[in-house]
Coordinates of C-alpha atoms and ligand atoms in Angstrom, one line a residue:
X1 CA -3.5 -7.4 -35.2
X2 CA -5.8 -5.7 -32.6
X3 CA -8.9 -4.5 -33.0
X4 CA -7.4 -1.2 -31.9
X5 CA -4.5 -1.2 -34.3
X6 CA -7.2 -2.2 -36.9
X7 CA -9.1 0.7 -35.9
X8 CA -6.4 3.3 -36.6
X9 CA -6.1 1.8 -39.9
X10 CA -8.8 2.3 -41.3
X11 CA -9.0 5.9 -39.9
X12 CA -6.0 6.9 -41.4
X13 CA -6.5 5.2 -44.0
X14 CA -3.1 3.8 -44.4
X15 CA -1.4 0.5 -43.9
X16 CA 2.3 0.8 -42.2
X17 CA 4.9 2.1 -44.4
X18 CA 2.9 3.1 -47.6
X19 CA 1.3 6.6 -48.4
X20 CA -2.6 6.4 -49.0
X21 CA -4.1 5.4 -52.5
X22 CA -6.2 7.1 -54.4
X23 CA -7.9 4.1 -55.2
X24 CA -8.9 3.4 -51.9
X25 CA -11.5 5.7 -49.9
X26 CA -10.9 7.4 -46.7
X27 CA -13.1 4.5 -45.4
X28 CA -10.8 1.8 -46.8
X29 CA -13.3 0.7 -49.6
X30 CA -12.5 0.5 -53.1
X31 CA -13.1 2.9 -55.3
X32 CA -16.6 3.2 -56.9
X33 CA -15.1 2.2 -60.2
X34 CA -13.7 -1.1 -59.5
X35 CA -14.8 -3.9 -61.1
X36 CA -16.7 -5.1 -58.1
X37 CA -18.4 -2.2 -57.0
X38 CA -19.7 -0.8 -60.3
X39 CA -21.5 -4.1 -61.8
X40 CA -18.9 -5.7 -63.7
X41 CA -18.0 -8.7 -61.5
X42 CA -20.0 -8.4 -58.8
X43 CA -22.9 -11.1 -59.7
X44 CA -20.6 -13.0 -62.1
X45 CA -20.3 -16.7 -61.1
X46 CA -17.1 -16.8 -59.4
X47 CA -17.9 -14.1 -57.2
X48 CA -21.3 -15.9 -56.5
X49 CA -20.4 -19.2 -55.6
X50 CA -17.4 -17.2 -53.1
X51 CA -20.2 -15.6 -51.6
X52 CA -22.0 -18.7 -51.1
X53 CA -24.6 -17.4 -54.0
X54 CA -25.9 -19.5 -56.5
X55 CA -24.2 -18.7 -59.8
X56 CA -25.6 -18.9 -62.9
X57 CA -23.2 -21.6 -64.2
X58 CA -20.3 -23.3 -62.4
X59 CA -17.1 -21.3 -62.3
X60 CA -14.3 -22.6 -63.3
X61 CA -10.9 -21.8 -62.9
X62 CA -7.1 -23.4 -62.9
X63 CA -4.2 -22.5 -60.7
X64 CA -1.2 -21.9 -63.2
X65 CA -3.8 -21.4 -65.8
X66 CA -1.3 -18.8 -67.5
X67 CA 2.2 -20.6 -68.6
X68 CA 4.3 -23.3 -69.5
X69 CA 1.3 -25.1 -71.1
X70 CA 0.4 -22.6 -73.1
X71 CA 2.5 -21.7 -76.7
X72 CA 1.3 -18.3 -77.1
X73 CA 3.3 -17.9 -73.7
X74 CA 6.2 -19.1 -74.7
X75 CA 6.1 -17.1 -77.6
X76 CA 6.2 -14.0 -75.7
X77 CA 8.0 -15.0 -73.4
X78 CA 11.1 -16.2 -76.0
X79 CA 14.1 -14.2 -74.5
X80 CA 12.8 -12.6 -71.6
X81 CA 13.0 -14.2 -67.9
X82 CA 10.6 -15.2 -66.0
X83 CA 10.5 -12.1 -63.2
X84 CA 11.2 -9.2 -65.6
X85 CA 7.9 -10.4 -67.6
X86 CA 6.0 -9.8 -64.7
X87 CA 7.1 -6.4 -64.4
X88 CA 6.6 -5.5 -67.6
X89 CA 3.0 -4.7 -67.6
X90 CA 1.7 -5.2 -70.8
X91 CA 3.6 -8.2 -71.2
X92 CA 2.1 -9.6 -67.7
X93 CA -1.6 -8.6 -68.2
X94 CA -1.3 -9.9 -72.2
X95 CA 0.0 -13.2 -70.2
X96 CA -3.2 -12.9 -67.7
X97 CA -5.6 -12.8 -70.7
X98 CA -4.2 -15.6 -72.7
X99 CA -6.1 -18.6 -70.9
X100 CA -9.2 -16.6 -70.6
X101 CA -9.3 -16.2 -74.0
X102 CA -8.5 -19.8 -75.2
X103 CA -10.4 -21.7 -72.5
X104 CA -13.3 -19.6 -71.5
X105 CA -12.6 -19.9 -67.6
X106 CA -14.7 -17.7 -65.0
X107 CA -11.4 -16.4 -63.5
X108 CA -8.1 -14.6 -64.8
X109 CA -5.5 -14.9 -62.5
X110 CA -2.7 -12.4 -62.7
X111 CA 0.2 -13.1 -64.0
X112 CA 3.3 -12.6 -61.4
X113 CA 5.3 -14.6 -58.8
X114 CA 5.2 -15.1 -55.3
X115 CA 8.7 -13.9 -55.2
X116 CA 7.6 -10.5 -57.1
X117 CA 7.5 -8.5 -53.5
X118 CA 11.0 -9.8 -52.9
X119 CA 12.6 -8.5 -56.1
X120 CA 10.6 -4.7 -55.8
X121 CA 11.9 -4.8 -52.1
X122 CA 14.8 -4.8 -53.6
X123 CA 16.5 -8.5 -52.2
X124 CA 18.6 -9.7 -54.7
X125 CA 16.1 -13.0 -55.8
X126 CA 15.7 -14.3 -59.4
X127 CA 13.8 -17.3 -61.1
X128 CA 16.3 -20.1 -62.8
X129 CA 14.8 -22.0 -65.4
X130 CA 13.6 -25.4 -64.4
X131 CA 14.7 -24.8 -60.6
X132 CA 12.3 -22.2 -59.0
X133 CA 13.0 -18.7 -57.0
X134 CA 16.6 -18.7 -56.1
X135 CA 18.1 -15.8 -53.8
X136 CA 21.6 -14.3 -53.7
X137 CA 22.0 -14.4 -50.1
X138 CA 19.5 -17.0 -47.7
X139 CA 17.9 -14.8 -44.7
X140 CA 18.9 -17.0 -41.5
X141 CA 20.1 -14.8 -38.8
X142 CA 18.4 -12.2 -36.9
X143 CA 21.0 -9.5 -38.3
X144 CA 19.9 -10.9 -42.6
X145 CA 16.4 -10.1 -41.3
X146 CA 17.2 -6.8 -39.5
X147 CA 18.9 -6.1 -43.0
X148 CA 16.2 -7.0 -45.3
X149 CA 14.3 -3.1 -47.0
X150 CA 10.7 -2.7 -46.8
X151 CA 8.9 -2.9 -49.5
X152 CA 7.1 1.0 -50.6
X153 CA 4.0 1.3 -51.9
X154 CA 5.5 3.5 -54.7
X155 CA 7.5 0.0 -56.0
X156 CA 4.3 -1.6 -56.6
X157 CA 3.4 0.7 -59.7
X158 CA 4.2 -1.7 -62.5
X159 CA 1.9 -4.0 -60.4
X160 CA -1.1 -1.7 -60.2
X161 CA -0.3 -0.6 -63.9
X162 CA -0.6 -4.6 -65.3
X163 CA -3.6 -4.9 -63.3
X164 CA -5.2 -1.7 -64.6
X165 CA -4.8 -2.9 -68.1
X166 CA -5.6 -6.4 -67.6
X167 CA -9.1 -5.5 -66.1
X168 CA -9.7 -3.4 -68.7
X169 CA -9.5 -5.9 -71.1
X170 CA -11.6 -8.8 -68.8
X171 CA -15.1 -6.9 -68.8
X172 CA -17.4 -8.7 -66.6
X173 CA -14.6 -11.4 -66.1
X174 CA -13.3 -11.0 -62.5
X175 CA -9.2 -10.9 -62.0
X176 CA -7.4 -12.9 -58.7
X177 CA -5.1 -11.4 -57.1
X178 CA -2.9 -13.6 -55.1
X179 CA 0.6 -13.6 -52.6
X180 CA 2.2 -16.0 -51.4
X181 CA 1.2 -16.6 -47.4
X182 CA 4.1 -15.8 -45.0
X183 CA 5.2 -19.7 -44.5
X184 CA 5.9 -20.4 -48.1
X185 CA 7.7 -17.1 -48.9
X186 CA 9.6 -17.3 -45.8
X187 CA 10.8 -20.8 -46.7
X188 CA 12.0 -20.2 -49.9
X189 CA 14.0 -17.1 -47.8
X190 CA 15.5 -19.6 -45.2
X191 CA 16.7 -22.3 -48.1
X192 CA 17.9 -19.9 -50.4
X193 CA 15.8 -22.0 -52.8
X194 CA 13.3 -24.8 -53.7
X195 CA 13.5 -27.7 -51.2
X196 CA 11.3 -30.3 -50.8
X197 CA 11.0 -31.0 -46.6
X198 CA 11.7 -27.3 -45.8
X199 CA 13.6 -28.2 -42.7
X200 CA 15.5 -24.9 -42.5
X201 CA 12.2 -22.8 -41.7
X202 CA 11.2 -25.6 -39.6
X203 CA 14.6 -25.6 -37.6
X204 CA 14.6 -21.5 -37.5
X205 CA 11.0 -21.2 -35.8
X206 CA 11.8 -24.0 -33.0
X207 CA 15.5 -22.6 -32.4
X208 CA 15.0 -19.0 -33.4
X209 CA 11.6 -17.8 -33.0
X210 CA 12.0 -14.8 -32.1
X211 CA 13.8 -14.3 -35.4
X212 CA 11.4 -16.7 -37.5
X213 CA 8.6 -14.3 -36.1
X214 CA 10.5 -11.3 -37.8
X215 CA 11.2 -12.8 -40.8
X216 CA 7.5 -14.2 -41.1
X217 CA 5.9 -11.1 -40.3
X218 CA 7.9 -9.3 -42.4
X219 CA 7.0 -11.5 -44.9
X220 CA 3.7 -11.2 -44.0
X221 CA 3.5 -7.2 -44.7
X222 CA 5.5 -7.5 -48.0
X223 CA 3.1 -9.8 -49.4
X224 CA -0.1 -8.2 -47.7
X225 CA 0.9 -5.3 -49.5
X226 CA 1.3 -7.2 -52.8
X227 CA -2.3 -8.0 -52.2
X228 CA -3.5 -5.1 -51.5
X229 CA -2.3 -3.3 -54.4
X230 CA -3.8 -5.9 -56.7
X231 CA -7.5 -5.7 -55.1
X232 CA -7.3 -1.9 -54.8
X233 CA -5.9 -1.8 -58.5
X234 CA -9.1 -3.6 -59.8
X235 CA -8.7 -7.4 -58.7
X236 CA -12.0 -8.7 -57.6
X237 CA -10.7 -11.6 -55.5
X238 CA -7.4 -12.5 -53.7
X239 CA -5.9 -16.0 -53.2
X240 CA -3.1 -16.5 -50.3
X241 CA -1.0 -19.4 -51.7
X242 CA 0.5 -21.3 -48.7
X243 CA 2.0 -24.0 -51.2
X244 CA 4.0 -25.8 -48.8
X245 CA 2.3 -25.3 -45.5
X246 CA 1.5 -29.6 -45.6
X247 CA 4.9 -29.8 -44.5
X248 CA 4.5 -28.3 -40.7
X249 CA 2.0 -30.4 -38.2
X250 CA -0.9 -28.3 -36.6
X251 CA 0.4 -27.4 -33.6
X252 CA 3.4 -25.5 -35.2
X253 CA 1.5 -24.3 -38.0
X254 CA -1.1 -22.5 -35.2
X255 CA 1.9 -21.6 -33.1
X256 CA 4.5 -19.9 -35.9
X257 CA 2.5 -19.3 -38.9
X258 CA -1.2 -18.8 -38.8
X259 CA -1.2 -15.5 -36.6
X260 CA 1.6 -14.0 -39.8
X261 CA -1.1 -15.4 -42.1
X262 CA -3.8 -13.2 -40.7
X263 CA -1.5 -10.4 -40.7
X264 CA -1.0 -10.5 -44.3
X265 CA -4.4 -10.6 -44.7
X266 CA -5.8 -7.9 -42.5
X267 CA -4.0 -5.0 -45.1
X268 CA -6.8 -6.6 -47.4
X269 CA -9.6 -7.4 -45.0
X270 CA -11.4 -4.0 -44.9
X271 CA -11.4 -4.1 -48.5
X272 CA -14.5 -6.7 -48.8
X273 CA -13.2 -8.4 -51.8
X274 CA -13.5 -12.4 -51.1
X275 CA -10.1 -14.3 -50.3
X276 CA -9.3 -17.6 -50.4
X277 CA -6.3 -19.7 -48.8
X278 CA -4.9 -22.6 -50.3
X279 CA -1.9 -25.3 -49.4
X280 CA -0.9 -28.2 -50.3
X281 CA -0.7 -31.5 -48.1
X282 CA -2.8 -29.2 -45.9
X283 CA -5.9 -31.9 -45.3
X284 CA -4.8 -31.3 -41.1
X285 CA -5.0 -27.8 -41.3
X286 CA -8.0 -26.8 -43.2
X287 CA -9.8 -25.6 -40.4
X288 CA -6.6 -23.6 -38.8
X289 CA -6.4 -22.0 -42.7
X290 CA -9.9 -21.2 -42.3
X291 CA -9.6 -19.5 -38.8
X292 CA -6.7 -17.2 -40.0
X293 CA -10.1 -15.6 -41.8
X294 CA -10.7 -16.5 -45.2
X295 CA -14.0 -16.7 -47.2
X296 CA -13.2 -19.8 -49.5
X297 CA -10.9 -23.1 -48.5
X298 CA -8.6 -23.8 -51.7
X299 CA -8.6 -28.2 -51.4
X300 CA -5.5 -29.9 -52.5
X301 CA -6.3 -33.4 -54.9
X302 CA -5.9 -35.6 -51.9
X303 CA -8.9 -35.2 -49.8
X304 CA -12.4 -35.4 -51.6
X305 CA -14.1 -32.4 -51.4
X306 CA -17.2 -33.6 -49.0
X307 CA -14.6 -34.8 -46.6
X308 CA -13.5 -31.4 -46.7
X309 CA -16.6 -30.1 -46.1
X310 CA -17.1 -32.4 -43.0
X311 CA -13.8 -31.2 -41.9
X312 CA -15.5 -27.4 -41.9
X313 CA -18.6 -28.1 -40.8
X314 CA -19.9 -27.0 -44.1
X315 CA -18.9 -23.3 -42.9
X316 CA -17.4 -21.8 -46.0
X317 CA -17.5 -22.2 -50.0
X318 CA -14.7 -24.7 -51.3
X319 CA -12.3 -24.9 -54.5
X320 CA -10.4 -27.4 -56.2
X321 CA -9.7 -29.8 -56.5
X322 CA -9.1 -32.3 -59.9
X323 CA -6.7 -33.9 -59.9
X324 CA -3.6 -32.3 -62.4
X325 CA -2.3 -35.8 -63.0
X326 CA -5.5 -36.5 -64.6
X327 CA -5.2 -34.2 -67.5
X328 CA -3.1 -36.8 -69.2
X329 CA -5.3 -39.7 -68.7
X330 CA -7.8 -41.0 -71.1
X331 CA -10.5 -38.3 -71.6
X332 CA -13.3 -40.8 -70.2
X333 CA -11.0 -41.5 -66.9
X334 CA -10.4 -37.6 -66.5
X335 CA -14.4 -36.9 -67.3
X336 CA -15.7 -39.2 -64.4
X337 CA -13.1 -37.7 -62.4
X338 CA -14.3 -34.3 -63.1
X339 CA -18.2 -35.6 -62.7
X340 CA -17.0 -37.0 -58.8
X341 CA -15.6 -34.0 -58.0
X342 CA -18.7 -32.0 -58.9
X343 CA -20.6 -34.6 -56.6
X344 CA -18.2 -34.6 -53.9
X345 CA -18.6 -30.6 -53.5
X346 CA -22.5 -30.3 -54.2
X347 CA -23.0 -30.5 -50.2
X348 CA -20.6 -27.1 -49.6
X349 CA -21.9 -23.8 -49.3
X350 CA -20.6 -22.8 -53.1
X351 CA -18.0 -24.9 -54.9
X352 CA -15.6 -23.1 -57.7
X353 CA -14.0 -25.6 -59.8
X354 CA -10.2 -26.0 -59.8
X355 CA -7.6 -28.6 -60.2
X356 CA -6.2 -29.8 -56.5
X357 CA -2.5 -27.8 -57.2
X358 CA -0.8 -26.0 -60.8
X359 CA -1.4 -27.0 -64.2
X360 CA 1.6 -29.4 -65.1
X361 CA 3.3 -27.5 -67.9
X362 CA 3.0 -30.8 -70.2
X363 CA -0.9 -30.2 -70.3
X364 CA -2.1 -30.3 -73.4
X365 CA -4.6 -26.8 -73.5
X366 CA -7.1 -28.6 -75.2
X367 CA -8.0 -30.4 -72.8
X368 CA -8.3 -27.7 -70.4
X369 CA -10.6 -26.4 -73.0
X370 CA -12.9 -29.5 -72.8
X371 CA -12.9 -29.8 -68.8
X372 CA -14.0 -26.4 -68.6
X373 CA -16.9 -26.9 -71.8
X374 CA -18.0 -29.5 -69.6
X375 CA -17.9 -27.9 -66.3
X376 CA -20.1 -25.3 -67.7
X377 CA -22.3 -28.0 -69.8
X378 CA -23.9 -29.3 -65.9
X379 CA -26.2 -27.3 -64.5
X380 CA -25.2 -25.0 -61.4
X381 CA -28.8 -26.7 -59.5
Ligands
1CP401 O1 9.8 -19.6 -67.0 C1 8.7 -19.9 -66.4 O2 7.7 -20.1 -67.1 C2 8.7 -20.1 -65.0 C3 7.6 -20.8 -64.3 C4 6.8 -19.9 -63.5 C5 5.6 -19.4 -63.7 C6 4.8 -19.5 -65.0 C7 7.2 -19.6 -62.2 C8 8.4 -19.9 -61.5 N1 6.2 -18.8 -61.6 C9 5.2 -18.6 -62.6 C10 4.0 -17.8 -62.5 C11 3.2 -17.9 -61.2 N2 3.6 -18.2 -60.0 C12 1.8 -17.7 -61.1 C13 1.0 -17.2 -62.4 C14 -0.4 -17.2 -62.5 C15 -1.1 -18.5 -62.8 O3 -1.4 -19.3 -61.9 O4 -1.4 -18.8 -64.0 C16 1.4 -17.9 -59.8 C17 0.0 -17.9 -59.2 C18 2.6 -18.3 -59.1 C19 2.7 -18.5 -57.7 C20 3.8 -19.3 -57.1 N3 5.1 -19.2 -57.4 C21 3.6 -20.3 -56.1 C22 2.3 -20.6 -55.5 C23 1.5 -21.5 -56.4 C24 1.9 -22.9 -56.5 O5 2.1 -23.3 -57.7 O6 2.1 -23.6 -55.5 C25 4.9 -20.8 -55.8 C26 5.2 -21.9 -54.8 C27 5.8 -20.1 -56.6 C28 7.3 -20.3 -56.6 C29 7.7 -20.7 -58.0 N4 7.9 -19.8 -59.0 C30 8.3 -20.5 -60.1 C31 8.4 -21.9 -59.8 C32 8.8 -23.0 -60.8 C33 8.0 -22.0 -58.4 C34 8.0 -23.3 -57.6 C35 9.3 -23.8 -57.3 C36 9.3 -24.9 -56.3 O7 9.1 -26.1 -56.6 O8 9.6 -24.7 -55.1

């Protein structure tokens, strides 16, 4: 986006194609009671090491914390798929607080889907059971993109409402927001469903870019929004997930995805709340993810964390990145693990603690319990 665009912005105070938000100031700011600007999260430990602070002990969270593993989520989950619990707010932000609860993490993250902005758009996409996001109808021409309804501001209620609740329960606990980053919500458009090598978003942006760039921006708006109504609703963080951006080389993740990346992020920017970008197979493009404008690299479980660092030039706090396959080894193989991680990351600018990609739903939570009663037993110094 321009600086001039940008500018207008935060004049009007709007973002394309919403009406303005209480919540947020005429400045763009948010509102004097949020979570962050009113004392509640703003020196907690997650927010300090994002901010390249020292924190008082070393935050910990897990991606896909909430779920599968869990049996209190199953339990009230028993009956009811996957994306109408997230729209449900007191069922989502009851799902949000279960892992914080049991396992003491620094973080909640809020229970939802990538594929959330799709379904209040109004695109015809559900969640089957042991497959992943599934649409009715895969977007591949220019015309299924033409075609495709904007996501309103007004749809993103139940959203804002589950949030609401769920920081009302988390006290001085901050709540991540997250979206999915243009790339991976695009692909799972272009397939129709899960794939593995994504090669119809890869074919479309070569053949079609002129359509890929449609799609991916509007991707890019219907997630930023996402986003934004999260932060402005009381998250004090926001994660872009770009899960499966390790499957595109550099040069066409700088040429057809980073600038849609940035887009989603600048209807959060102005906000001030930290953000943080992870991938997976994404060791190559660390420093691209970074230059879309982030404050925090997410790491995936294959590059140790000082290599990552390196990789920066020690420019920007890190998470991640244990490996999930280790939660079912041996507790002394998974604690040594967990110690070399911590030493791998001491030479960033702040390090959050997080496994390198989901929790694998076979975890057993106890010993997500004990990593994180260990994370917190060594000493932030
Ligand atoms: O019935 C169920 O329990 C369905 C499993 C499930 C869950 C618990 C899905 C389907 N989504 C979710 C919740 C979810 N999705 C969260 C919740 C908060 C938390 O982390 O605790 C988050 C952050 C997501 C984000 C998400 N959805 C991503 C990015 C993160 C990642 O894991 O890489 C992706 C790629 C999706 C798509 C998706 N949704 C669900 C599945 C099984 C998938 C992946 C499918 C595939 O392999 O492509």
């Amino acid at each position: 986006m321009t600086a001039c665009r940008y500018l207008l912005r935060l004049i009007l105070g709007t973002i394309e194609g919403m009406t303005p938000s209480p919540a947020v100031s005429a400045a763009g700011t948010l509102a004097a009671d949020h979570p962050l600007m009113d004392g509640r999260t703003a020196d907690s430990p997650l927010i300090t090491a994002y901010r390249g602070g020292k924190p008082s002990r070393r935050p910990v969270w897990f991606m896909r914390q909430a779920g599968r593993s869990l049996p209190e989520y199953l339990k009230v989950r028993e009956g009811i798929a996957m994306l109408d619990s997230c729209l449900r707010p007191e069922l989502a932000s009851e799902i949000t607080l279960q892992p914080v609860r049991r396992h003491d993490v620094d973080a909640g993250i809020f229970f939802s889907d990538i594929v959330i902005p799709l379904k209040l758009a109004g695109v015809g996409v559900d969640i089957v059971p042991g497959v992943g996001p599934v649409l009715d109808k895969p977007v591949r021409t220019a015309a299924d993109v033409a075609a495709l309804p904007k996501l309103t501001w007004e749809a993103l209620e139940p959203i804002r409402e589950a949030v609401r609740l769920t920081v009302a329960e988390l006290g001085k606990t901050p709540l991540i927001g997250f979206a999915g980053a243009p790339f991976t919500l695009a692909a799972y458009m272009v397939e129709g469903k899960p794939s593995r090598d994504h090669l119809g978003p890869r074919t479309m942006m070569h053949a079609d870019p002129e359509t890929w760039n449609a799609l991916a921006n509007w991707a890019a708006d219907a997630s930023g929004l996402f986003l934004r109504a999260q932060l402005e609703a009381g998250a004090s963080a926001g994660q872009l997930f770009d899960s499966w951006a390790g499957s595109l080389g550099l040069a066409d993740y700088q040429r057809f995805v980073a600038a849609a990346s940035s887009r989603a992020l600048d209807h959060v920017r102005q906000l001030g709340a930290p953000l943080i970008h992870f991938g997976t197979g994404t060791s190559e493009l660390l420093v691209a993810m970074r230059d879309v404008g982030v404050d925090v690299v997410g790491v995936d479980y294959r590059l140790p964390l000082d290599e990552a660092n390196r990789r920066l030039g020690g420019s920007v706090p890190l998470q991640g990145n244990i490996d999930p396959a280790l939660l079912s080894a041996p507790w002394d193989v998974l604690e040594a693990h967990v110690r070399q991680v911590i030493a791998a990351g001491a030479g960033a600018p702040g390090h959050v603690l997080n496994l390198g990609h989901g929790v694998p739903p076979e975890t057993d939570p106890d010993v997500l319990t004990r990593v994180v009663k260990l994370i917190h037993s060594i000493s932030p110094e």
